PDB file of C-alpha atoms in Angstrom:
ATOM      1  CA  MET A   1       0.201  -0.090  -0.069  1.00 61.00           C
ATOM      2  CA  PHE A   2       2.669   2.640   0.597  1.00 68.00           C
ATOM      3  CA  ASN A   3       4.709   2.478  -2.331  1.00 84.00           C
ATOM      4  CA  THR A   4       7.507   5.153  -3.509  1.00 86.00           C
ATOM      5  CA  ASP A   5       4.497   6.993  -5.224  1.00 86.00           C
ATOM      6  CA  VAL A   6       2.448   7.758  -2.184  1.00 90.00           C
ATOM      7  CA  ILE A   7       5.347   8.350  -0.219  1.00 92.00           C
ATOM      8  CA  ALA A   8       6.469  11.179  -3.032  1.00 92.00           C
ATOM      9  CA  ARG A   9       2.998  12.658  -2.791  1.00 93.00           C
ATOM     10  CA  LEU A  10       2.983  12.918   0.888  1.00 94.00           C
ATOM     11  CA  ALA A  11       6.885  14.322   0.983  1.00 94.00           C
ATOM     12  CA  LEU A  12       5.621  16.758  -1.333  1.00 94.00           C
ATOM     13  CA  ALA A  13       2.850  18.109   0.306  1.00 95.00           C
ATOM     14  CA  ALA A  14       4.971  18.081   3.685  1.00 95.00           C
ATOM     15  CA  LEU A  15       7.614  20.258   1.739  1.00 94.00           C
ATOM     16  CA  VAL A  16       4.646  22.289   0.545  1.00 95.00           C
ATOM     17  CA  PHE A  17       3.047  23.161   3.434  1.00 95.00           C
ATOM     18  CA  GLN A  18       6.170  23.856   5.021  1.00 93.00           C
ATOM     19  CA  SER A  19       6.256  27.589   3.422  1.00 93.00           C
ATOM     20  CA  PRO A  20       3.013  28.913   4.571  1.00 93.00           C
ATOM     21  CA  TYR A  21       4.427  27.751   8.073  1.00 94.00           C
ATOM     22  CA  ALA A  22       7.514  29.372   7.742  1.00 93.00           C
ATOM     23  CA  ALA A  23       5.749  32.415   6.445  1.00 92.00           C
ATOM     24  CA  LEU A  24       3.837  32.483   9.872  1.00 91.00           C
ATOM     25  CA  THR A  25       6.285  31.608  12.400  1.00 93.00           C
ATOM     26  CA  LEU A  26       9.688  32.507  10.551  1.00 89.00           C
ATOM     27  CA  PRO A  27       9.935  35.715   9.858  1.00 89.00           C
ATOM     28  CA  ARG A  28      13.477  35.636   8.402  1.00 88.00           C
ATOM     29  CA  SER A  29      12.835  32.766   5.876  1.00 90.00           C
ATOM     30  CA  ILE A  30      12.204  33.456   2.706  1.00 92.00           C
ATOM     31  CA  PRO A  31       8.356  32.872   2.735  1.00 92.00           C
ATOM     32  CA  GLY A  32       8.459  34.982   5.857  1.00 92.00           C
ATOM     33  CA  GLN A  33      10.691  37.979   4.116  1.00 91.00           C
ATOM     34  CA  MET A  34       7.904  37.900   1.634  1.00 91.00           C
ATOM     35  CA  ARG A  35       4.912  38.035   4.119  1.00 91.00           C
ATOM     36  CA  ILE A  36       6.922  40.958   5.812  1.00 90.00           C
ATOM     37  CA  VAL A  37       7.314  42.997   2.499  1.00 87.00           C
ATOM     38  CA  GLU A  38       4.704  42.094   0.287  1.00 86.00           C
ATOM     39  CA  GLY A  39       1.915  42.268   3.084  1.00 84.00           C
ATOM     40  CA  ALA A  40      -1.492  41.297   2.672  1.00 87.00           C
ATOM     41  CA  SER A  41      -1.033  40.695  -1.143  1.00 87.00           C
ATOM     42  CA  SER A  42       0.967  37.609  -0.007  1.00 90.00           C
ATOM     43  CA  TYR A  43      -1.793  35.933   2.097  1.00 93.00           C
ATOM     44  CA  PRO A  44      -3.674  34.301  -0.962  1.00 93.00           C
ATOM     45  CA  LEU A  45      -0.102  32.825  -1.976  1.00 94.00           C
ATOM     46  CA  PHE A  46       0.476  30.828   1.343  1.00 94.00           C
ATOM     47  CA  PHE A  47      -3.525  29.820   1.515  1.00 95.00           C
ATOM     48  CA  ALA A  48      -3.388  28.471  -1.965  1.00 95.00           C
ATOM     49  CA  MET A  49      -0.308  26.566  -0.637  1.00 95.00           C
ATOM     50  CA  ALA A  50      -1.801  25.209   2.386  1.00 96.00           C
ATOM     51  CA  VAL A  51      -5.253  24.023   0.406  1.00 96.00           C
ATOM     52  CA  LEU A  52      -2.727  22.538  -2.339  1.00 95.00           C
ATOM     53  CA  SER A  53      -0.710  20.398   0.347  1.00 95.00           C
ATOM     54  CA  PHE A  54      -4.432  19.592   2.054  1.00 96.00           C
ATOM     55  CA  VAL A  55      -5.824  18.321  -1.348  1.00 95.00           C
ATOM     56  CA  ILE A  56      -2.670  16.204  -1.905  1.00 95.00           C
ATOM     57  CA  VAL A  57      -3.244  14.578   1.353  1.00 95.00           C
ATOM     58  CA  LEU A  58      -7.046  13.819   1.004  1.00 94.00           C
ATOM     59  CA  ASP A  59      -6.043  12.850  -3.092  1.00 92.00           C
ATOM     60  CA  VAL A  60      -3.681  10.196  -1.510  1.00 92.00           C
ATOM     61  CA  THR A  61      -5.926   9.301   1.360  1.00 91.00           C
ATOM     62  CA  ALA A  62      -9.227   8.644  -0.960  1.00 91.00           C
ATOM     63  CA  ASN A  63      -7.727   7.143  -4.095  1.00 88.00           C
ATOM     64  CA  ILE A  64      -4.501   4.931  -3.247  1.00 86.00           C
ATOM     65  CA  LEU A  65      -5.081   4.455   0.410  1.00 87.00           C
ATOM     66  CA  CYS A  66      -8.471   3.691   1.155  1.00 84.00           C
ATOM     67  CA  PRO A  67      -9.596   0.255   0.535  1.00 81.00           C
ATOM     68  CA  HIS A  68     -13.245   0.897  -0.637  1.00 83.00           C
ATOM     69  CA  ARG A  69     -14.501   2.098  -3.960  1.00 82.00           C
ATOM     70  CA  ARG A  70     -16.885   4.337  -2.273  1.00 83.00           C
ATOM     71  CA  CYS A  71     -14.321   6.636  -0.885  1.00 84.00           C
ATOM     72  CA  ARG A  72     -12.721   7.578  -4.256  1.00 85.00           C
ATOM     73  CA  LEU A  73     -12.916  11.239  -5.374  1.00 84.00           C
ATOM     74  CA  ARG A  74     -12.388  10.808  -9.102  1.00 85.00           C
ATOM     75  CA  ILE A  75     -12.360  15.011  -9.758  1.00 86.00           C
ATOM     76  CA  LEU A  76      -9.189  15.023  -7.965  1.00 88.00           C
ATOM     77  CA  VAL A  77      -7.743  12.281 -10.525  1.00 86.00           C
ATOM     78  CA  GLY A  78      -8.636  14.391 -13.183  1.00 85.00           C
ATOM     79  CA  ILE A  79      -6.936  17.542 -11.640  1.00 87.00           C
ATOM     80  CA  ARG A  80      -3.743  15.871 -10.108  1.00 89.00           C
ATOM     81  CA  GLU A  81      -1.031  17.152 -12.320  1.00 88.00           C
ATOM     82  CA  ASN A  82      -2.530  20.588 -12.260  1.00 90.00           C
ATOM     83  CA  LEU A  83      -2.423  20.445  -8.198  1.00 93.00           C
ATOM     84  CA  TYR A  84       1.469  19.657  -9.033  1.00 94.00           C
ATOM     85  CA  ILE A  85       1.885  22.560 -11.399  1.00 94.00           C
ATOM     86  CA  GLY A  86      -0.209  24.579  -8.942  1.00 95.00           C
ATOM     87  CA  CYS A  87       2.704  23.785  -6.097  1.00 95.00           C
ATOM     88  CA  ALA A  88       5.354  24.334  -8.553  1.00 95.00           C
ATOM     89  CA  PHE A  89       4.002  27.775  -9.369  1.00 95.00           C
ATOM     90  CA  CYS A  90       3.571  28.810  -5.503  1.00 94.00           C
ATOM     91  CA  THR A  91       7.174  27.098  -4.942  1.00 94.00           C
ATOM     92  CA  VAL A  92       8.494  29.959  -7.182  1.00 94.00           C
ATOM     93  CA  VAL A  93       6.740  32.907  -6.125  1.00 94.00           C
ATOM     94  CA  PRO A  94       8.544  33.796  -2.805  1.00 93.00           C
ATOM     95  CA  LEU A  95      12.059  33.266  -4.263  1.00 93.00           C
ATOM     96  CA  PHE A  96      11.167  35.648  -7.165  1.00 92.00           C
ATOM     97  CA  SER A  97       9.661  37.969  -4.798  1.00 91.00           C
ATOM     98  CA  VAL A  98      12.540  38.072  -2.465  1.00 91.00           C
ATOM     99  CA  SER A  99      15.113  37.755  -5.281  1.00 89.00           C
ATOM    100  CA  LYS A 100      14.062  41.495  -6.276  1.00 85.00           C
ATOM    101  CA  TRP A 101      15.255  43.544  -3.048  1.00 82.00           C
ATOM    102  CA  SER A 102      18.037  40.750  -1.113  1.00 83.00           C
ATOM    103  CA  VAL A 103      20.225  38.103  -1.703  1.00 84.00           C
ATOM    104  CA  VAL A 104      18.381  34.454  -1.976  1.00 85.00           C
ATOM    105  CA  ASP A 105      20.179  32.177   0.503  1.00 86.00           C
ATOM    106  CA  PRO A 106      21.685  29.414  -1.347  1.00 88.00           C
ATOM    107  CA  ALA A 107      20.668  26.612   0.959  1.00 90.00           C
ATOM    108  CA  ALA A 108      16.784  27.984   0.718  1.00 89.00           C
ATOM    109  CA  ASN A 109      17.077  28.283  -3.102  1.00 90.00           C
ATOM    110  CA  TYR A 110      18.550  24.948  -3.496  1.00 93.00           C
ATOM    111  CA  LEU A 111      15.258  23.565  -1.025  1.00 92.00           C
ATOM    112  CA  TYR A 112      12.895  25.664  -3.500  1.00 93.00           C
ATOM    113  CA  LEU A 113      14.329  24.208  -6.726  1.00 93.00           C
ATOM    114  CA  VAL A 114      13.969  20.554  -5.557  1.00 94.00           C
ATOM    115  CA  ILE A 115      10.276  21.238  -4.113  1.00 94.00           C
ATOM    116  CA  PHE A 116       9.949  22.693  -7.725  1.00 95.00           C
ATOM    117  CA  SER A 117      11.703  19.691  -9.331  1.00 95.00           C
ATOM    118  CA  ILE A 118       9.722  17.026  -7.476  1.00 94.00           C
ATOM    119  CA  ALA A 119       6.241  18.825  -8.285  1.00 94.00           C
ATOM    120  CA  LEU A 120       7.117  19.168 -11.641  1.00 94.00           C
ATOM    121  CA  ALA A 121       8.381  15.188 -11.772  1.00 93.00           C
ATOM    122  CA  LEU A 122       4.808  14.126 -10.272  1.00 93.00           C
ATOM    123  CA  ALA A 123       3.197  16.248 -12.750  1.00 92.00           C
ATOM    124  CA  TRP A 124       4.956  14.725 -15.571  1.00 90.00           C
ATOM    125  CA  CYS A 125       4.595  11.390 -14.072  1.00 89.00           C
ATOM    126  CA  ASP A 126       0.484  11.810 -14.342  1.00 88.00           C
ATOM    127  CA  ALA A 127       0.448  13.761 -17.459  1.00 84.00           C
ATOM    128  CA  THR A 128       2.271  10.872 -19.366  1.00 83.00           C
ATOM    129  CA  ALA A 129      -0.100   8.189 -17.154  1.00 81.00           C
ATOM    130  CA  LYS A 130      -3.076   9.656 -18.605  1.00 76.00           C
ATOM    131  CA  THR A 131      -1.936   9.530 -22.013  1.00 72.00           C
ATOM    132  CA  GLY A 132      -1.506   5.691 -22.162  1.00 60.00           C
ATOM    133  CA  SER A 133       1.984   5.728 -22.820  1.00 53.00           C
ATOM    134  CA  HIS A 134       3.231   4.861 -19.423  1.00 49.00           C
ATOM    135  CA  ARG A 135       0.932   3.604 -16.631  1.00 47.00           C
ATOM    136  CA  ALA A 136       1.485   5.086 -13.110  1.00 47.00           C
ATOM    137  CA  SER A 137      -0.776   4.559 -10.090  1.00 48.00           C
ATOM    138  CA  THR A 138      -3.715   6.761 -10.798  1.00 47.00           C
ATOM    139  CA  SER A 139      -6.035   4.546  -8.962  1.00 45.00           C
TER     140      SER A 139
ATOM    141  CA  MET B   1      10.648  52.427   1.320  1.00 42.00           C
ATOM    142  CA  LEU B   2      12.710  50.092   3.132  1.00 45.00           C
ATOM    143  CA  ALA B   3      12.391  47.695   0.433  1.00 49.00           C
ATOM    144  CA  VAL B   4      13.444  50.107  -2.126  1.00 47.00           C
ATOM    145  CA  ILE B   5      16.198  51.754  -0.136  1.00 44.00           C
ATOM    146  CA  SER B   6      17.711  48.374  -0.016  1.00 50.00           C
ATOM    147  CA  LYS B   7      16.804  46.963  -3.570  1.00 49.00           C
ATOM    148  CA  SER B   8      18.817  49.846  -4.877  1.00 48.00           C
ATOM    149  CA  SER B   9      21.675  49.657  -2.645  1.00 49.00           C
ATOM    150  CA  TYR B  10      21.833  45.709  -3.510  1.00 50.00           C
ATOM    151  CA  ALA B  11      21.847  46.392  -7.315  1.00 48.00           C
ATOM    152  CA  GLU B  12      24.683  48.924  -6.649  1.00 49.00           C
ATOM    153  CA  SER B  13      26.583  46.748  -4.530  1.00 48.00           C
ATOM    154  CA  VAL B  14      26.567  43.968  -7.434  1.00 46.00           C
ATOM    155  CA  ASN B  15      26.680  46.895 -10.134  1.00 43.00           C
ATOM    156  CA  GLN B  16      24.123  44.923 -12.777  1.00 44.00           C
ATOM    157  CA  SER B  17      21.606  46.836 -14.847  1.00 44.00           C
ATOM    158  CA  VAL B  18      19.566  45.292 -17.423  1.00 45.00           C
ATOM    159  CA  PHE B  19      16.836  48.053 -18.541  1.00 48.00           C
ATOM    160  CA  GLY B  20      16.019  51.940 -17.287  1.00 46.00           C
ATOM    161  CA  SER B  21      14.256  52.934 -14.144  1.00 51.00           C
ATOM    162  CA  GLN B  22      13.396  49.971 -11.902  1.00 60.00           C
ATOM    163  CA  LEU B  23      14.095  47.412 -14.313  1.00 65.00           C
ATOM    164  CA  ALA B  24      17.711  48.509 -13.813  1.00 63.00           C
ATOM    165  CA  LEU B  25      17.646  47.506 -10.459  1.00 66.00           C
ATOM    166  CA  LEU B  26      16.914  44.186 -11.051  1.00 71.00           C
ATOM    167  CA  THR B  27      19.702  41.449 -11.113  1.00 75.00           C
ATOM    168  CA  TRP B  28      20.552  38.278 -12.534  1.00 78.00           C
ATOM    169  CA  GLN B  29      18.937  36.115  -9.421  1.00 82.00           C
ATOM    170  CA  THR B  30      15.382  37.715 -10.478  1.00 85.00           C
ATOM    171  CA  TRP B  31      15.945  37.130 -14.153  1.00 87.00           C
ATOM    172  CA  ARG B  32      16.533  33.562 -13.302  1.00 90.00           C
ATOM    173  CA  TYR B  33      13.075  33.084 -11.397  1.00 92.00           C
ATOM    174  CA  VAL B  34      11.773  35.019 -14.566  1.00 92.00           C
ATOM    175  CA  LEU B  35      12.928  32.245 -16.865  1.00 93.00           C
ATOM    176  CA  LEU B  36      11.918  29.362 -14.264  1.00 94.00           C
ATOM    177  CA  MET B  37       8.303  30.513 -14.194  1.00 93.00           C
ATOM    178  CA  SER B  38       8.731  30.619 -18.005  1.00 94.00           C
ATOM    179  CA  PHE B  39       9.671  27.466 -18.009  1.00 94.00           C
ATOM    180  CA  LEU B  40       7.010  26.072 -15.800  1.00 94.00           C
ATOM    181  CA  GLY B  41       4.367  27.798 -18.117  1.00 93.00           C
ATOM    182  CA  CYS B  42       6.161  26.048 -21.091  1.00 93.00           C
ATOM    183  CA  VAL B  43       6.146  22.559 -19.624  1.00 92.00           C
ATOM    184  CA  THR B  44       2.564  23.226 -18.608  1.00 91.00           C
ATOM    185  CA  ARG B  45       1.727  23.879 -22.168  1.00 90.00           C
ATOM    186  CA  VAL B  46       3.464  20.778 -23.361  1.00 89.00           C
ATOM    187  CA  PHE B  47       1.723  18.520 -20.612  1.00 87.00           C
ATOM    188  CA  ILE B  48      -2.140  19.994 -21.922  1.00 85.00           C
ATOM    189  CA  ASP B  49      -0.447  19.072 -25.601  1.00 84.00           C
ATOM    190  CA  LEU B  50       0.457  15.904 -24.561  1.00 83.00           C
ATOM    191  CA  LYS B  51      -3.298  14.979 -22.878  1.00 80.00           C
ATOM    192  CA  ALA B  52      -5.240  16.408 -25.591  1.00 79.00           C
ATOM    193  CA  GLY B  53      -2.700  14.629 -28.519  1.00 80.00           C
ATOM    194  CA  ARG B  54      -2.051  17.583 -30.141  1.00 79.00           C
ATOM    195  CA  PHE B  55       1.832  16.483 -31.129  1.00 80.00           C
ATOM    196  CA  ARG B  56       2.511  15.577 -34.218  1.00 82.00           C
ATOM    197  CA  PRO B  57       3.523  12.039 -34.893  1.00 81.00           C
ATOM    198  CA  THR B  58       7.163  12.107 -36.291  1.00 84.00           C
ATOM    199  CA  TRP B  59      10.061  12.939 -34.173  1.00 86.00           C
ATOM    200  CA  ALA B  60      10.847  15.692 -36.307  1.00 86.00           C
ATOM    201  CA  GLU B  61       7.721  17.602 -36.259  1.00 85.00           C
ATOM    202  CA  ARG B  62       7.667  16.859 -32.260  1.00 86.00           C
ATOM    203  CA  VAL B  63      10.715  18.465 -32.090  1.00 88.00           C
ATOM    204  CA  VAL B  64       9.555  21.544 -34.140  1.00 87.00           C
ATOM    205  CA  ASP B  65       6.369  21.645 -31.781  1.00 86.00           C
ATOM    206  CA  LEU B  66       8.153  21.411 -28.457  1.00 89.00           C
ATOM    207  CA  THR B  67      10.921  24.341 -30.085  1.00 90.00           C
ATOM    208  CA  SER B  68       8.069  26.435 -30.813  1.00 89.00           C
ATOM    209  CA  ILE B  69       6.412  26.122 -27.328  1.00 89.00           C
ATOM    210  CA  PHE B  70       9.436  27.074 -25.521  1.00 91.00           C
ATOM    211  CA  VAL B  71      10.817  29.460 -27.636  1.00 91.00           C
ATOM    212  CA  VAL B  72       7.249  31.386 -27.870  1.00 90.00           C
ATOM    213  CA  GLY B  73       6.843  30.786 -23.975  1.00 91.00           C
ATOM    214  CA  PHE B  74      10.013  32.038 -22.971  1.00 92.00           C
ATOM    215  CA  ALA B  75       9.768  35.451 -25.121  1.00 92.00           C
ATOM    216  CA  SER B  76       6.369  35.936 -23.812  1.00 90.00           C
ATOM    217  CA  GLY B  77       7.077  35.143 -20.348  1.00 91.00           C
ATOM    218  CA  PHE B  78       9.660  37.715 -20.712  1.00 91.00           C
ATOM    219  CA  LEU B  79       7.608  40.322 -22.468  1.00 91.00           C
ATOM    220  CA  ALA B  80       4.961  40.048 -19.543  1.00 91.00           C
ATOM    221  CA  PHE B  81       7.384  40.506 -16.820  1.00 91.00           C
ATOM    222  CA  VAL B  82       8.846  43.852 -18.471  1.00 90.00           C
ATOM    223  CA  ILE B  83       5.182  44.969 -18.950  1.00 89.00           C
ATOM    224  CA  CYS B  84       4.127  44.350 -15.646  1.00 88.00           C
ATOM    225  CA  GLU B  85       7.409  46.375 -14.229  1.00 85.00           C
ATOM    226  CA  PHE B  86       6.851  48.846 -16.648  1.00 83.00           C
ATOM    227  CA  ILE B  87       3.372  49.259 -15.055  1.00 84.00           C
ATOM    228  CA  ASN B  88       4.509  49.072 -11.685  1.00 81.00           C
ATOM    229  CA  ASP B  89       7.167  51.872 -12.278  1.00 76.00           C
ATOM    230  CA  ARG B  90       5.020  54.201 -14.077  1.00 73.00           C
ATOM    231  CA  ASN B  91       1.831  53.802 -11.800  1.00 61.00           C
ATOM    232  CA  ALA B  92       3.304  53.962  -8.196  1.00 58.00           C
ATOM    233  CA  ALA B  93       5.972  56.603  -6.532  1.00 62.00           C
ATOM    234  CA  PRO B  94       8.628  54.786  -4.914  1.00 61.00           C
ATOM    235  CA  ALA B  95       7.497  55.042  -1.262  1.00 60.00           C
ATOM    236  CA  GLU B  96       3.653  53.775  -2.255  1.00 64.00           C
ATOM    237  CA  PRO B  97       2.896  50.209  -2.722  1.00 66.00           C
ATOM    238  CA  ARG B  98       3.133  48.885  -6.173  1.00 73.00           C
ATOM    239  CA  MET B  99      -0.003  48.649  -8.341  1.00 79.00           C
ATOM    240  CA  LEU B 100       0.805  44.576  -9.323  1.00 84.00           C
ATOM    241  CA  SER B 101       1.766  42.603  -6.575  1.00 87.00           C
ATOM    242  CA  ASP B 102       4.568  39.855  -7.177  1.00 89.00           C
ATOM    243  CA  LEU B 103       2.088  37.075  -7.152  1.00 91.00           C
ATOM    244  CA  VAL B 104      -0.049  38.713  -9.980  1.00 92.00           C
ATOM    245  CA  VAL B 105       3.378  39.353 -11.865  1.00 92.00           C
ATOM    246  CA  CYS B 106       4.044  35.593 -11.409  1.00 93.00           C
ATOM    247  CA  ALA B 107       0.592  34.807 -12.797  1.00 92.00           C
ATOM    248  CA  ALA B 108       1.064  36.876 -15.605  1.00 92.00           C
ATOM    249  CA  ILE B 109       4.535  35.413 -16.623  1.00 93.00           C
ATOM    250  CA  PHE B 110       2.550  31.819 -16.626  1.00 92.00           C
ATOM    251  CA  SER B 111      -0.353  32.751 -18.360  1.00 91.00           C
ATOM    252  CA  ALA B 112       1.893  34.328 -21.247  1.00 91.00           C
ATOM    253  CA  ALA B 113       3.859  31.382 -21.342  1.00 91.00           C
ATOM    254  CA  ILE B 114       1.218  28.850 -21.401  1.00 88.00           C
ATOM    255  CA  ASN B 115      -0.827  30.739 -23.829  1.00 79.00           C
ATOM    256  CA  ARG B 116       0.659  30.267 -27.035  1.00 70.00           C
ATOM    257  CA  GLU B 117      -1.946  30.431 -29.608  1.00 70.00           C
ATOM    258  CA  ALA B 118      -3.477  33.214 -28.224  1.00 64.00           C
ATOM    259  CA  LEU B 119      -0.420  35.495 -28.570  1.00 61.00           C
ATOM    260  CA  LEU B 120       0.360  34.368 -31.901  1.00 64.00           C
ATOM    261  CA  VAL B 121      -3.375  34.934 -32.945  1.00 66.00           C
ATOM    262  CA  ARG B 122      -2.896  38.751 -31.490  1.00 66.00           C
ATOM    263  CA  VAL B 123       0.351  39.126 -33.655  1.00 66.00           C
ATOM    264  CA  SER B 124      -1.268  37.657 -36.649  1.00 70.00           C
ATOM    265  CA  ASP B 125      -4.195  40.064 -36.160  1.00 71.00           C
ATOM    266  CA  TRP B 126      -2.048  42.893 -35.452  1.00 72.00           C
ATOM    267  CA  ILE B 127      -0.016  42.359 -38.812  1.00 72.00           C
ATOM    268  CA  LYS B 128      -3.039  41.777 -40.556  1.00 73.00           C
ATOM    269  CA  SER B 129      -4.645  44.814 -39.559  1.00 74.00           C
ATOM    270  CA  ALA B 130      -1.851  46.976 -40.104  1.00 69.00           C
ATOM    271  CA  PRO B 131      -2.390  49.521 -43.359  1.00 67.00           C
ATOM    272  CA  ILE B 132      -0.327  48.195 -46.514  1.00 64.00           C
ATOM    273  CA  PRO B 133       1.478  50.949 -48.753  1.00 63.00           C
ATOM    274  CA  ARG B 134      -0.192  51.285 -51.724  1.00 63.00           C
ATOM    275  CA  PRO B 135       2.314  51.873 -54.523  1.00 63.00           C
ATOM    276  CA  GLY B 136       1.778  55.627 -55.759  1.00 62.00           C
ATOM    277  CA  GLY B 137      -1.024  56.218 -53.338  1.00 54.00           C
ATOM    278  CA  LYS B 138      -1.388  57.801 -49.934  1.00 49.00           C
TER     279      LYS B 138
END
């Protein structure tokens, strides 16, 4: 049941949730700096990241981990790669914002680029799974 | 105000500039995230075309399709960023909040990089609507 696919999706959800969490609790982190400088206009971004991570966990729980067919959420299977594209988008925005007026810490830059790469890789797996050329776990 | 001051001093310290006005204060580290956002838009476009089965069958044609997606995507993302920063420069004094937030700017870059057909249609309409010079006429 807990294959690498599930672990990768849950790890991405945890990494994406790290950003709004850091924005609220760590003012010197990249999201924290963005929240301080941008103000209220950055709140939709962090809210979207929290929602995305929650929806990824919901997707994994309902469509992969739950053994019963009645708990399947087909709509989440349909928009799955869009969720990962959204995660990749939200990951780049704080870096872009902070890079305009400060030096981005190389370690933080590396972390966010890793999250971006994982999100794109998972989106690629789901997009190719839906074309039929490669069968990934969509059930 | 503090952000503007630190932004200026940072740009002066690394001594890099690209355009005039506020765009001159942007450095390579900002431009690389613009490229990354455009890349994300291009990859999203590839996913959309892949799901819709829009890629042509042979490998040579696929290479042409992919190249057109990435060239037009990067160019339109770059243009969207420059236009957004231009709007921000023109509509706000340095101490005031900018007209477009960074989230909106990123969304503009991303959607411009995705929307290949719309951009091409607009450019072709603009070319078609241009007045044609007639020989000997006004």
